[in-house]
Coordinates of C-alpha atoms in Angstrom, one line a residue:
M231 CA 279.6 198.8 -61.3
G232 CA 277.4 201.0 -59.0
E233 CA 280.3 203.4 -58.3
M234 CA 281.2 203.6 -61.9
G235 CA 277.6 204.4 -62.8
M236 CA 277.5 207.2 -60.2
E237 CA 280.7 208.7 -61.6
L238 CA 279.3 208.6 -65.1
V239 CA 276.1 210.4 -64.0
K240 CA 278.2 213.1 -62.3
L241 CA 280.3 213.5 -65.5
L242 CA 277.2 213.9 -67.6
L243 CA 275.8 216.5 -65.2
L244 CA 279.0 218.5 -65.3
L245 CA 279.0 218.4 -69.1
G246 CA 275.3 219.5 -69.1
L247 CA 276.1 222.4 -66.8
A248 CA 279.0 223.5 -69.0
E249 CA 276.9 223.4 -72.1
A250 CA 274.2 225.5 -70.4
A251 CA 276.8 228.0 -69.3
V252 CA 278.1 228.3 -72.8
E253 CA 274.6 228.8 -74.2
A254 CA 273.8 231.4 -71.6
E255 CA 277.0 233.4 -72.4
V256 CA 276.3 236.3 -74.7
P257 CA 278.3 235.8 -77.9
R258 CA 281.1 238.3 -78.3
D259 CA 281.1 238.2 -82.1
S260 CA 278.7 239.7 -84.7
L261 CA 278.1 239.6 -88.4
Q262 CA 276.9 242.5 -90.6
E263 CA 276.2 242.1 -94.3
E264 CA 275.5 244.8 -96.8
L265 CA 274.9 245.2 -100.6
L266 CA 275.3 248.6 -102.3
L267 CA 273.8 249.0 -105.8
S268 CA 275.0 252.1 -107.7
P269 CA 273.7 252.7 -111.2
L270 CA 276.3 254.6 -113.3
P271 CA 275.5 257.2 -115.9
S272 CA 277.5 255.2 -118.5
G273 CA 274.9 252.5 -118.4
D274 CA 276.8 250.2 -116.0
L275 CA 275.8 249.0 -112.6
S276 CA 278.1 248.7 -109.6
A277 CA 277.4 246.1 -107.0
T278 CA 279.5 246.1 -103.8
F279 CA 279.1 243.3 -101.2
Q280 CA 280.5 243.7 -97.8
F281 CA 280.5 241.1 -95.0
R282 CA 281.9 242.4 -91.7
T283 CA 282.7 240.0 -88.8
R284 CA 283.7 241.6 -85.4
W285 CA 285.0 239.5 -82.6
D286 CA 286.0 241.0 -79.2
S287 CA 289.0 238.8 -78.8
D288 CA 292.7 239.4 -79.2
L289 CA 294.0 236.7 -81.4
Q290 CA 297.6 237.5 -80.5
R291 CA 297.3 237.3 -76.7
E292 CA 294.6 234.8 -76.0
G293 CA 294.8 231.1 -76.8
V294 CA 291.8 231.0 -79.0
S295 CA 290.6 227.5 -80.0
H296 CA 286.9 228.0 -80.7
Y297 CA 285.7 230.1 -83.7
R298 CA 282.0 230.9 -84.3
L299 CA 281.8 233.6 -87.0
F300 CA 285.4 234.7 -87.5
P301 CA 287.1 232.5 -90.2
K302 CA 289.2 230.0 -88.4
A303 CA 291.7 229.7 -91.3
L304 CA 292.5 233.4 -91.0
G305 CA 292.4 233.5 -87.2
Q306 CA 295.0 230.8 -86.9
L307 CA 297.2 232.5 -89.5
I308 CA 297.1 235.8 -87.7
S309 CA 297.9 234.2 -84.4
K310 CA 300.8 232.1 -85.6
Y311 CA 302.6 234.8 -87.6
S312 CA 301.8 237.8 -85.2
V313 CA 300.0 239.7 -87.9
C314 CA 298.8 243.2 -87.0
E315 CA 297.0 244.0 -90.2
L316 CA 296.3 242.0 -93.4
H317 CA 294.9 243.2 -96.7
L318 CA 294.5 241.0 -99.8
S319 CA 292.7 241.7 -103.0
L320 CA 292.2 239.7 -106.3
T321 CA 291.0 241.9 -109.2
Q322 CA 290.1 241.2 -112.8
G323 CA 289.8 244.4 -114.9
F324 CA 290.5 248.0 -114.2
W325 CA 288.2 250.6 -112.5
R326 CA 287.5 253.4 -114.9
T327 CA 287.4 256.4 -112.6
R328 CA 286.5 258.9 -115.3
S329 CA 283.5 256.9 -116.4
W330 CA 282.4 255.2 -113.2
G331 CA 283.3 257.8 -110.6
Q332 CA 285.2 257.3 -107.3
P333 CA 284.9 253.7 -106.0
S334 CA 284.3 253.0 -102.3
L335 CA 287.3 250.7 -102.2
Q336 CA 289.6 250.4 -105.2
A337 CA 292.1 247.7 -105.9
P338 CA 294.8 247.2 -108.6
A339 CA 294.5 244.7 -111.4
G340 CA 295.9 241.3 -110.4
A341 CA 296.8 240.4 -106.9
E342 CA 297.8 242.8 -104.1
L343 CA 299.0 241.9 -100.6
W344 CA 300.2 244.1 -97.8
V345 CA 300.7 243.1 -94.2
W346 CA 301.8 244.8 -91.0
F347 CA 303.5 242.5 -88.5
Q348 CA 303.8 242.9 -84.8
D349 CA 307.1 244.4 -83.5
S350 CA 307.8 241.1 -81.7
V351 CA 308.5 239.3 -85.0
S352 CA 312.3 238.7 -85.3
D353 CA 312.5 237.6 -89.0
V354 CA 309.9 239.6 -91.0
D355 CA 311.0 238.3 -94.4
K356 CA 310.6 234.6 -93.3
A357 CA 307.2 235.3 -91.8
W358 CA 306.2 237.2 -95.0
K359 CA 307.2 234.4 -97.2
D360 CA 305.4 231.7 -95.1
L361 CA 302.3 233.9 -94.9
S362 CA 302.1 234.5 -98.6
N363 CA 302.5 230.7 -99.3
I364 CA 299.7 229.8 -96.9
L365 CA 297.4 232.5 -98.4
S366 CA 298.2 231.1 -101.8
G367 CA 296.8 227.7 -100.7
I368 CA 293.8 229.2 -99.0
F369 CA 292.6 231.3 -101.9
C370 CA 294.0 229.1 -104.7
A371 CA 296.0 232.0 -106.0
S372 CA 299.6 232.4 -107.3
L373 CA 300.7 234.3 -104.2
N374 CA 303.6 231.8 -103.9
F375 CA 305.3 233.8 -106.6
I376 CA 305.8 236.7 -104.2
D377 CA 309.5 236.9 -103.4
S378 CA 312.2 239.6 -102.9
T379 CA 312.0 240.6 -106.6
N380 CA 308.5 242.1 -106.2
T381 CA 308.3 242.9 -102.5
V382 CA 309.0 246.4 -101.1
T383 CA 308.9 248.1 -97.7
P384 CA 307.2 251.5 -98.1
T385 CA 308.2 254.2 -95.7
A386 CA 305.2 256.6 -96.0
S387 CA 302.4 254.7 -97.8
F388 CA 300.1 252.1 -96.4
K389 CA 299.8 253.2 -92.8
P390 CA 297.8 251.0 -90.4
L391 CA 294.1 251.5 -90.8
G392 CA 293.1 250.0 -87.4
L393 CA 294.0 250.7 -83.9
A394 CA 297.5 249.3 -84.3
N395 CA 300.3 251.4 -82.9
V396 CA 303.0 249.8 -85.0
T397 CA 304.5 252.6 -87.1
D398 CA 308.0 251.2 -87.8
H399 CA 308.0 250.6 -91.5
R400 CA 310.4 247.7 -91.1
F401 CA 307.4 245.5 -90.1
L402 CA 305.5 246.4 -93.3
R403 CA 305.6 244.4 -96.5
Y404 CA 303.9 245.1 -99.8
A405 CA 303.7 243.1 -103.0
A406 CA 301.6 243.1 -106.2
L407 CA 301.2 240.6 -109.0
P408 CA 299.6 242.4 -111.9
R409 CA 299.7 239.3 -114.1
E410 CA 297.4 237.3 -111.8
V411 CA 294.2 236.1 -113.4
V412 CA 291.1 235.8 -111.2
C413 CA 288.5 233.1 -111.8
T414 CA 286.0 230.8 -110.1
E415 CA 288.7 228.8 -108.3
N416 CA 289.5 232.0 -106.3
L417 CA 285.9 232.9 -105.6
T418 CA 284.9 229.5 -104.2
P419 CA 287.3 229.4 -101.2
W420 CA 286.5 233.1 -100.6
K421 CA 282.8 232.3 -100.2
K422 CA 283.5 229.3 -97.9
L423 CA 285.1 231.7 -95.4
L424 CA 281.8 233.5 -95.0
P425 CA 279.7 232.5 -91.9
C426 CA 276.7 231.5 -94.0
S427 CA 278.8 230.6 -97.0
S428 CA 276.6 231.0 -100.1
K429 CA 273.5 229.3 -98.6
A430 CA 271.7 232.2 -97.1
G431 CA 271.6 236.0 -96.9
L432 CA 273.2 238.3 -99.5
A433 CA 275.7 235.6 -100.4
V434 CA 273.1 233.7 -102.4
L435 CA 273.6 236.3 -105.1
L436 CA 277.3 235.3 -105.6
K437 CA 276.8 233.2 -108.6
A438 CA 280.1 232.6 -110.3
E439 CA 278.9 232.6 -114.0
R440 CA 277.2 235.9 -113.4
L441 CA 279.9 237.6 -111.4
F442 CA 282.6 236.9 -113.9
H443 CA 280.5 238.0 -116.9
S444 CA 281.3 241.6 -116.0
S445 CA 283.5 244.5 -116.8
Y446 CA 285.2 244.6 -113.4
H447 CA 285.5 242.0 -110.6
S448 CA 287.4 242.6 -107.3
Q449 CA 287.3 240.4 -104.2
A450 CA 289.2 241.3 -101.1
V451 CA 289.9 240.3 -97.5
H452 CA 290.7 243.0 -95.0
V453 CA 291.8 242.5 -91.4
P454 CA 292.4 246.2 -90.4
S455 CA 292.7 245.4 -86.7
A456 CA 293.8 242.0 -85.4
G457 CA 293.5 243.3 -81.8
T458 CA 289.7 243.6 -82.0
S459 CA 289.4 240.7 -84.5
L460 CA 287.7 242.7 -87.3
C461 CA 287.5 240.9 -90.7
L462 CA 285.9 242.4 -93.8
F463 CA 285.1 240.5 -97.0
T464 CA 284.4 242.8 -99.9
L465 CA 283.4 242.1 -103.5
T466 CA 282.8 244.7 -106.1
V467 CA 281.4 243.9 -109.5
V468 CA 280.5 246.2 -112.4
F469 CA 277.9 244.9 -114.9
D470 CA 277.3 246.3 -118.3
S471 CA 273.6 246.4 -117.9
F472 CA 273.2 248.5 -121.1
A473 CA 274.7 245.7 -123.2
S474 CA 272.9 242.9 -121.4
G475 CA 269.6 244.7 -121.3
H476 CA 269.0 244.9 -125.1
G477 CA 269.7 248.6 -125.2
K478 CA 268.1 249.5 -121.9
K479 CA 269.7 250.7 -118.7
D480 CA 266.9 249.3 -116.5
W481 CA 267.9 246.4 -114.3
S482 CA 266.7 244.1 -111.4
L483 CA 268.3 241.7 -109.0
F484 CA 267.0 238.7 -111.0
K485 CA 268.2 240.2 -114.3
I486 CA 271.7 240.8 -113.0
F487 CA 272.3 237.9 -110.6
S488 CA 269.7 235.4 -111.9
R489 CA 268.5 235.1 -108.3
T490 CA 266.5 237.0 -105.7
L491 CA 266.8 237.5 -101.9
T492 CA 264.5 235.4 -99.7
E493 CA 266.0 235.9 -96.3
A494 CA 268.9 237.3 -94.3
C495 CA 271.7 235.3 -93.0
P496 CA 270.5 233.7 -89.7
L497 CA 273.8 234.6 -88.0
S498 CA 273.8 238.2 -89.0
S499 CA 272.8 241.1 -86.8
Q500 CA 272.4 243.5 -89.8
S501 CA 271.5 242.7 -93.4
K502 CA 270.7 245.7 -95.6
V503 CA 270.5 246.5 -99.3
Y504 CA 271.3 250.1 -100.4
V505 CA 270.3 251.4 -103.8
D506 CA 271.8 254.7 -104.9
I507 CA 268.9 256.9 -106.2
S508 CA 270.7 260.2 -106.1
S509 CA 269.5 262.8 -108.6
R510 CA 273.1 263.7 -109.6
G511 CA 272.6 267.4 -109.8
Q512 CA 269.3 267.2 -111.6
E513 CA 266.2 269.0 -110.4
K514 CA 264.0 265.9 -110.5
E515 CA 264.7 262.4 -109.6
L516 CA 265.9 260.2 -112.4
L517 CA 265.3 256.8 -111.0
D518 CA 262.2 254.8 -110.1
V519 CA 262.9 251.9 -107.7
S520 CA 260.5 249.2 -106.8
P521 CA 259.3 247.8 -104.4
A522 CA 259.0 251.0 -102.4
P523 CA 261.8 251.2 -99.8
L524 CA 260.9 251.2 -96.2
S525 CA 263.4 254.0 -95.4
I526 CA 265.6 256.6 -97.2
H527 CA 269.1 257.4 -96.0
E528 CA 271.0 260.5 -97.0
A529 CA 274.8 260.9 -96.6
V530 CA 277.8 262.7 -98.0
V531 CA 280.1 260.0 -99.4
Q532 CA 283.5 261.0 -100.8
G533 CA 282.5 264.6 -101.1
D534 CA 279.2 264.0 -102.9
R535 CA 275.7 264.1 -101.5
R536 CA 274.0 260.8 -102.0
T537 CA 270.5 259.4 -101.4
Y538 CA 270.0 255.7 -100.8
A539 CA 266.9 253.5 -100.7
V540 CA 267.3 251.1 -97.9
Y541 CA 265.9 247.5 -97.7
D542 CA 266.4 245.9 -94.3
L543 CA 266.2 242.1 -94.7
L544 CA 265.7 241.6 -91.0
N545 CA 262.5 243.7 -91.1
P546 CA 259.5 241.3 -91.3
A547 CA 257.5 243.9 -93.2
L548 CA 259.8 243.6 -96.2
F549 CA 258.5 240.2 -97.1
N550 CA 254.8 240.7 -96.3
G551 CA 253.8 241.1 -99.9
S552 CA 256.0 238.4 -101.4
R553 CA 258.4 235.7 -100.4
S554 CA 261.4 237.2 -102.1
L555 CA 262.9 240.6 -102.7
N556 CA 263.6 241.5 -106.4
V557 CA 264.7 245.2 -106.4
Q558 CA 264.0 246.8 -109.8
L559 CA 265.2 250.2 -111.0
K560 CA 264.0 252.1 -114.1
W561 CA 265.2 255.4 -115.6
K562 CA 262.3 257.8 -115.8
R563 CA 263.6 259.4 -119.0
P564 CA 266.5 258.8 -121.4
Q565 CA 269.8 260.1 -120.0
D566 CA 272.0 259.8 -123.0
G567 CA 273.4 263.3 -122.5
L568 CA 274.1 262.9 -118.7
D569 CA 277.8 263.4 -118.0
L570 CA 279.5 262.3 -114.9
P571 CA 281.6 265.1 -113.3
A572 CA 285.3 264.3 -113.1
P573 CA 286.4 263.1 -109.7
V574 CA 288.5 265.6 -107.7
L575 CA 291.5 263.3 -107.8
H576 CA 292.2 260.9 -110.6
A577 CA 295.3 259.8 -112.5
Q578 CA 296.5 257.9 -115.6
R579 CA 299.8 256.3 -116.5
Y580 CA 301.4 255.2 -119.8
V581 CA 304.8 254.2 -121.4
S582 CA 306.3 256.2 -124.2
G583 CA 309.3 255.9 -126.4
Y584 CA 310.4 253.8 -129.3
G585 CA 312.7 250.8 -129.8
L586 CA 313.6 248.2 -127.2
Q587 CA 316.5 249.9 -125.5
T588 CA 315.1 253.0 -123.6
G589 CA 311.7 254.3 -122.7
E590 CA 309.8 256.7 -120.4
I591 CA 307.1 256.2 -117.8
S592 CA 304.6 259.1 -117.6
T593 CA 302.0 259.6 -114.9
L594 CA 299.4 262.3 -115.1
V595 CA 297.7 263.4 -111.8
Y596 CA 294.6 265.6 -111.9
N597 CA 293.2 267.9 -109.3
T598 CA 289.8 269.2 -110.4
H599 CA 289.0 271.0 -107.2
P600 CA 288.1 274.6 -108.1
Y601 CA 290.0 276.4 -105.3
R602 CA 291.8 273.9 -102.9
A603 CA 295.3 272.5 -103.2
F604 CA 296.3 269.3 -101.4
P605 CA 299.2 267.0 -101.2
V606 CA 299.3 263.5 -102.7
L607 CA 301.6 260.6 -101.8
L608 CA 302.8 258.7 -104.9
L609 CA 304.2 255.2 -104.7
E610 CA 306.0 253.6 -107.7
T611 CA 307.2 250.0 -107.8
V612 CA 309.2 249.2 -110.9
P613 CA 310.8 245.7 -111.6
W614 CA 314.6 245.5 -111.6
Y615 CA 314.8 244.7 -115.4
L616 CA 313.7 248.3 -116.1
R617 CA 316.7 250.3 -115.0
L618 CA 315.5 253.7 -113.9
Y619 CA 317.5 256.9 -114.5
I620 CA 316.6 258.8 -111.3
H621 CA 318.4 261.9 -112.6
T622 CA 315.7 262.2 -115.3
L623 CA 312.9 262.5 -112.8
S624 CA 310.7 265.4 -113.8
I625 CA 307.6 266.8 -112.2
I626 CA 305.8 269.6 -114.1
T627 CA 302.7 271.5 -113.0
K628 CA 301.2 274.3 -115.1
G629 CA 304.5 274.5 -117.1
K630 CA 306.6 274.9 -114.0
E631 CA 308.8 272.5 -112.0
N632 CA 307.1 271.1 -108.9
K633 CA 309.6 269.9 -106.3
P634 CA 308.3 267.2 -104.0
S635 CA 308.5 268.0 -100.3
Y636 CA 309.4 264.3 -99.5
I637 CA 311.2 261.8 -101.6
H638 CA 312.4 258.3 -100.9
Y639 CA 314.2 256.2 -103.5
Q640 CA 315.5 252.6 -103.1
P641 CA 317.4 251.5 -106.1
A642 CA 316.9 248.0 -107.5
Q643 CA 319.3 245.1 -107.4
D644 CA 319.4 242.7 -110.3
R645 CA 317.4 239.6 -109.5
R646 CA 317.0 240.7 -105.9
Q647 CA 314.7 243.7 -105.3
P648 CA 312.7 246.2 -107.4
H649 CA 312.9 249.9 -107.5
L650 CA 310.9 251.8 -104.9
L651 CA 310.0 255.5 -105.3
E652 CA 307.9 257.5 -102.9
M653 CA 307.1 261.2 -103.3
L654 CA 304.9 263.7 -101.6
I655 CA 303.7 266.2 -104.2
Q656 CA 301.6 269.3 -103.8
L657 CA 298.8 269.5 -106.3
P658 CA 297.6 273.1 -107.0
A659 CA 293.9 273.7 -107.6
N660 CA 292.5 272.8 -111.0
S661 CA 295.8 271.5 -112.3
V662 CA 297.4 268.6 -114.1
T663 CA 300.8 267.3 -112.8
K664 CA 303.0 265.3 -115.1
I665 CA 305.6 263.0 -113.6
T666 CA 308.1 261.4 -116.0
I667 CA 311.2 259.2 -115.5
Q668 CA 313.3 257.4 -118.1
F669 CA 314.4 253.8 -118.0
E670 CA 316.6 251.3 -119.9
R671 CA 315.5 247.8 -120.7
A672 CA 317.7 244.9 -119.5
L673 CA 318.4 241.8 -121.4
L674 CA 317.3 238.8 -119.4
K675 CA 318.7 235.3 -119.3
W676 CA 316.9 232.9 -121.6
T677 CA 315.6 230.9 -118.6
E678 CA 314.0 234.1 -117.1
Y679 CA 311.6 234.8 -119.9
T680 CA 307.9 233.8 -119.5
P681 CA 306.3 231.2 -121.7
D682 CA 304.9 234.0 -123.9
P683 CA 307.7 236.6 -123.9
N684 CA 306.3 238.5 -126.9
H685 CA 303.2 239.3 -124.9
G686 CA 305.3 241.6 -122.7
F687 CA 306.1 242.1 -119.0
Y688 CA 303.7 243.7 -116.5
V689 CA 304.6 246.6 -114.3
S690 CA 302.4 247.0 -111.2
S691 CA 300.1 250.0 -110.7
S692 CA 301.2 253.2 -109.1
V693 CA 299.5 254.0 -105.8
L694 CA 298.2 257.5 -104.9
S695 CA 297.1 258.3 -101.3
S696 CA 295.7 261.6 -100.3
L697 CA 293.2 263.4 -98.0
V698 CA 291.0 265.1 -100.6
P699 CA 289.1 268.2 -99.5
S700 CA 285.3 267.9 -99.8
I701 CA 283.3 270.5 -101.6
I702 CA 280.3 269.6 -99.5
A703 CA 280.4 269.8 -95.7
M704 CA 280.6 266.2 -94.3
K705 CA 278.7 265.4 -91.1
E706 CA 280.0 262.8 -88.7
E707 CA 277.3 260.1 -88.3
E708 CA 276.9 257.4 -85.7
E709 CA 278.6 254.2 -86.6
D710 CA 275.5 252.1 -86.0
L711 CA 273.4 254.3 -88.4
S712 CA 276.0 254.9 -91.2
P713 CA 276.4 252.3 -94.0
L714 CA 279.4 249.9 -93.8
F715 CA 280.9 251.2 -97.0
T716 CA 281.4 254.7 -95.5
S717 CA 283.3 253.6 -92.4
L718 CA 286.4 251.7 -93.7
F719 CA 288.3 255.0 -94.2
P720 CA 286.6 257.4 -91.7
S721 CA 287.0 261.1 -92.1
S722 CA 289.2 262.7 -89.5
D723 CA 287.8 266.2 -89.4
G724 CA 284.7 266.1 -91.6
S725 CA 286.2 268.5 -94.2
S726 CA 288.2 265.9 -96.2
Y727 CA 288.1 262.2 -97.0
F728 CA 290.8 259.6 -97.6
V729 CA 291.3 258.3 -101.1
R730 CA 293.7 255.6 -102.3
L731 CA 293.8 255.3 -106.1
Y732 CA 295.6 252.9 -108.4
T733 CA 296.7 253.7 -112.0
E734 CA 296.7 251.3 -114.9
P735 CA 299.3 248.5 -114.9
L736 CA 301.9 248.8 -117.7
L737 CA 302.8 246.3 -120.3
V738 CA 306.4 246.7 -121.4
N739 CA 308.2 244.8 -124.2
L740 CA 311.8 243.7 -123.5
P741 CA 314.5 242.7 -125.9
T742 CA 313.4 239.1 -126.7
P743 CA 315.7 236.6 -128.5
D744 CA 314.3 234.6 -131.4
F745 CA 313.3 231.4 -129.6
S746 CA 312.3 229.8 -132.9
M747 CA 316.0 229.8 -134.1
P748 CA 317.1 227.2 -131.5
Y749 CA 314.2 225.1 -132.7
N750 CA 315.3 225.4 -136.3
V751 CA 318.9 224.6 -135.3
I752 CA 317.8 221.5 -133.4
C753 CA 315.7 220.2 -136.3
L754 CA 318.5 220.8 -138.8
T755 CA 321.2 219.2 -136.5
C756 CA 319.0 216.2 -135.8
T757 CA 318.4 215.7 -139.6
V758 CA 322.1 215.9 -140.4
V759 CA 323.0 213.5 -137.6
A760 CA 320.3 211.1 -138.5
V761 CA 321.4 210.9 -142.2
C762 CA 325.2 211.0 -141.8
Y763 CA 325.7 209.1 -138.6
G764 CA 323.0 206.7 -139.5
S765 CA 324.6 205.8 -142.8
F766 CA 328.1 205.6 -141.3
Y767 CA 326.8 203.4 -138.5
N768 CA 325.0 201.2 -140.9
L769 CA 328.2 200.6 -142.9
L770 CA 330.2 199.8 -139.7
T771 CA 327.7 197.4 -138.3
R772 CA 326.5 195.6 -141.4
T773 CA 328.0 192.1 -142.2
F774 CA 328.7 191.1 -145.8
Q775 CA 328.5 187.4 -147.1
I776 CA 329.6 185.9 -150.4
E777 CA 326.7 184.1 -152.0
E778 CA 327.6 181.2 -154.3
P779 CA 325.7 181.1 -157.6
N780 CA 323.0 178.6 -157.9
R781 CA 323.5 175.8 -160.4
G782 CA 319.9 175.9 -161.5
G783 CA 317.1 173.4 -161.4
L784 CA 316.1 170.2 -163.4
A785 CA 315.0 172.2 -166.5
K786 CA 318.4 173.9 -166.7
R787 CA 320.3 170.6 -166.5
L788 CA 318.2 169.0 -169.2
A789 CA 318.7 172.1 -171.4
N790 CA 322.5 171.8 -171.0
I791 CA 322.4 168.1 -171.9
I792 CA 320.6 168.8 -175.1
R793 CA 322.9 171.7 -176.0
K794 CA 325.9 169.4 -175.3
I795 CA 324.5 166.8 -177.7
R796 CA 324.0 169.4 -180.4
G797 CA 327.4 170.9 -179.8
V798 CA 326.2 174.2 -178.4
P799 CA 327.9 175.8 -175.3
P800 CA 325.9 175.2 -172.0
L801 CA 324.0 177.9 -170.3

């Protein structure tokens, strides 16, 4: 017993030394959280949350078993399937670029997933299928409906954003589900992946009943570089503060989210709130923000000069006057006539034609820059049941034909793969480019129609990628001082900025059979069978018996005796 006791003491000492060494080790991961509040001239308010987790660990090379801030579910997924980059977005609504301006990070309506795999993956299609099924379970989304009929492999779009050197497009997969509906069951698992969940920090404002009572809701997960284990959780919401504020554009955190900020996340190294107080070309400031910010930050974001009021939640002086932070913003004077300048690059898309046999897809791309022309990369993904006539492709700019410098077309295969069209188009200064292509509607099998076929079939959004020249000179800032929302797509030379836009999803009607006719036929047939066969079966199975007449009772016999005596015939 004495020797066993000494061995137990030694073991406890070793465990204590190991725990002390772990505590003394400087953590290699960090968390930064940020909230950007941008009042829009249309009376709406844009709120963009961003939670950035950085971990100096290679998930593909090291056997990682302990996770502190980086979400374990995503880390194990990246390690198992050799994922180089992963981008997932779930969006409800459409970002109105003409009314709201250029977003910091736009996403298409519905669900979007695109992944870069390592070049060591032998079967990319199998890894893609397994990965989408697992992500479907993690985020309670319908990503399990991603298959070969809605998956494409772009050759020029969706290049790696991080430090990855994988450029072979065979390891890239892209899919979109424009019919996907986003609700609270998608938001709950998304919040659980945050280091502080929704218990502390900026995440306390993520109240589901307030977030989904909005004009636009988009939540996303980005892993732009699995080699450095960088994970970004972004959530963008647009509130109609004019409608909810009884005719006023003024707002506050409590009015919008029904909550206020009391503290930063204890695990975060940076926690800031940015409020856009830019004058938007006016001589005087239009907005009055309270409480007074501790600092002001000026930056050129997407070619526009912006001024931000900064609230640092890690600064003890912020909570000296009160226990909570309730940012309030008021307009100094009515701004009914304030117009938002058109973005340099924006687009719209629609379907034209009549009948249920043929149609035409039209895309209008606008370049409002006064003197600079620039190229734009267009990606079109069309389902197989819309049979494109590629010889009808037309690109017209200022009344003249505009030939693309690069074009890649992959025809669809019925019930196997969709159409893929990529083009590099030069946009002249201050111009509108119209791109049209005709299609023919296919007749589906009756089992391939959705439960509500008369609602229509969705076509995913077009994707436009471009380096847009900036009218204002852009200065390169230090990464530690610049806001997080300006560093996801860093500028390469300071004279341009990267923009990825999505057009509206299309809703197309297909030739739909009258599904009520089979119901009527079934009802009529069942009625005829029930009447005819039922009567015939009844005659075949019924047994007939001869019933002898009853001689009557005592009264009848007495009456017959009397009638016999009288000489009358009996009854």
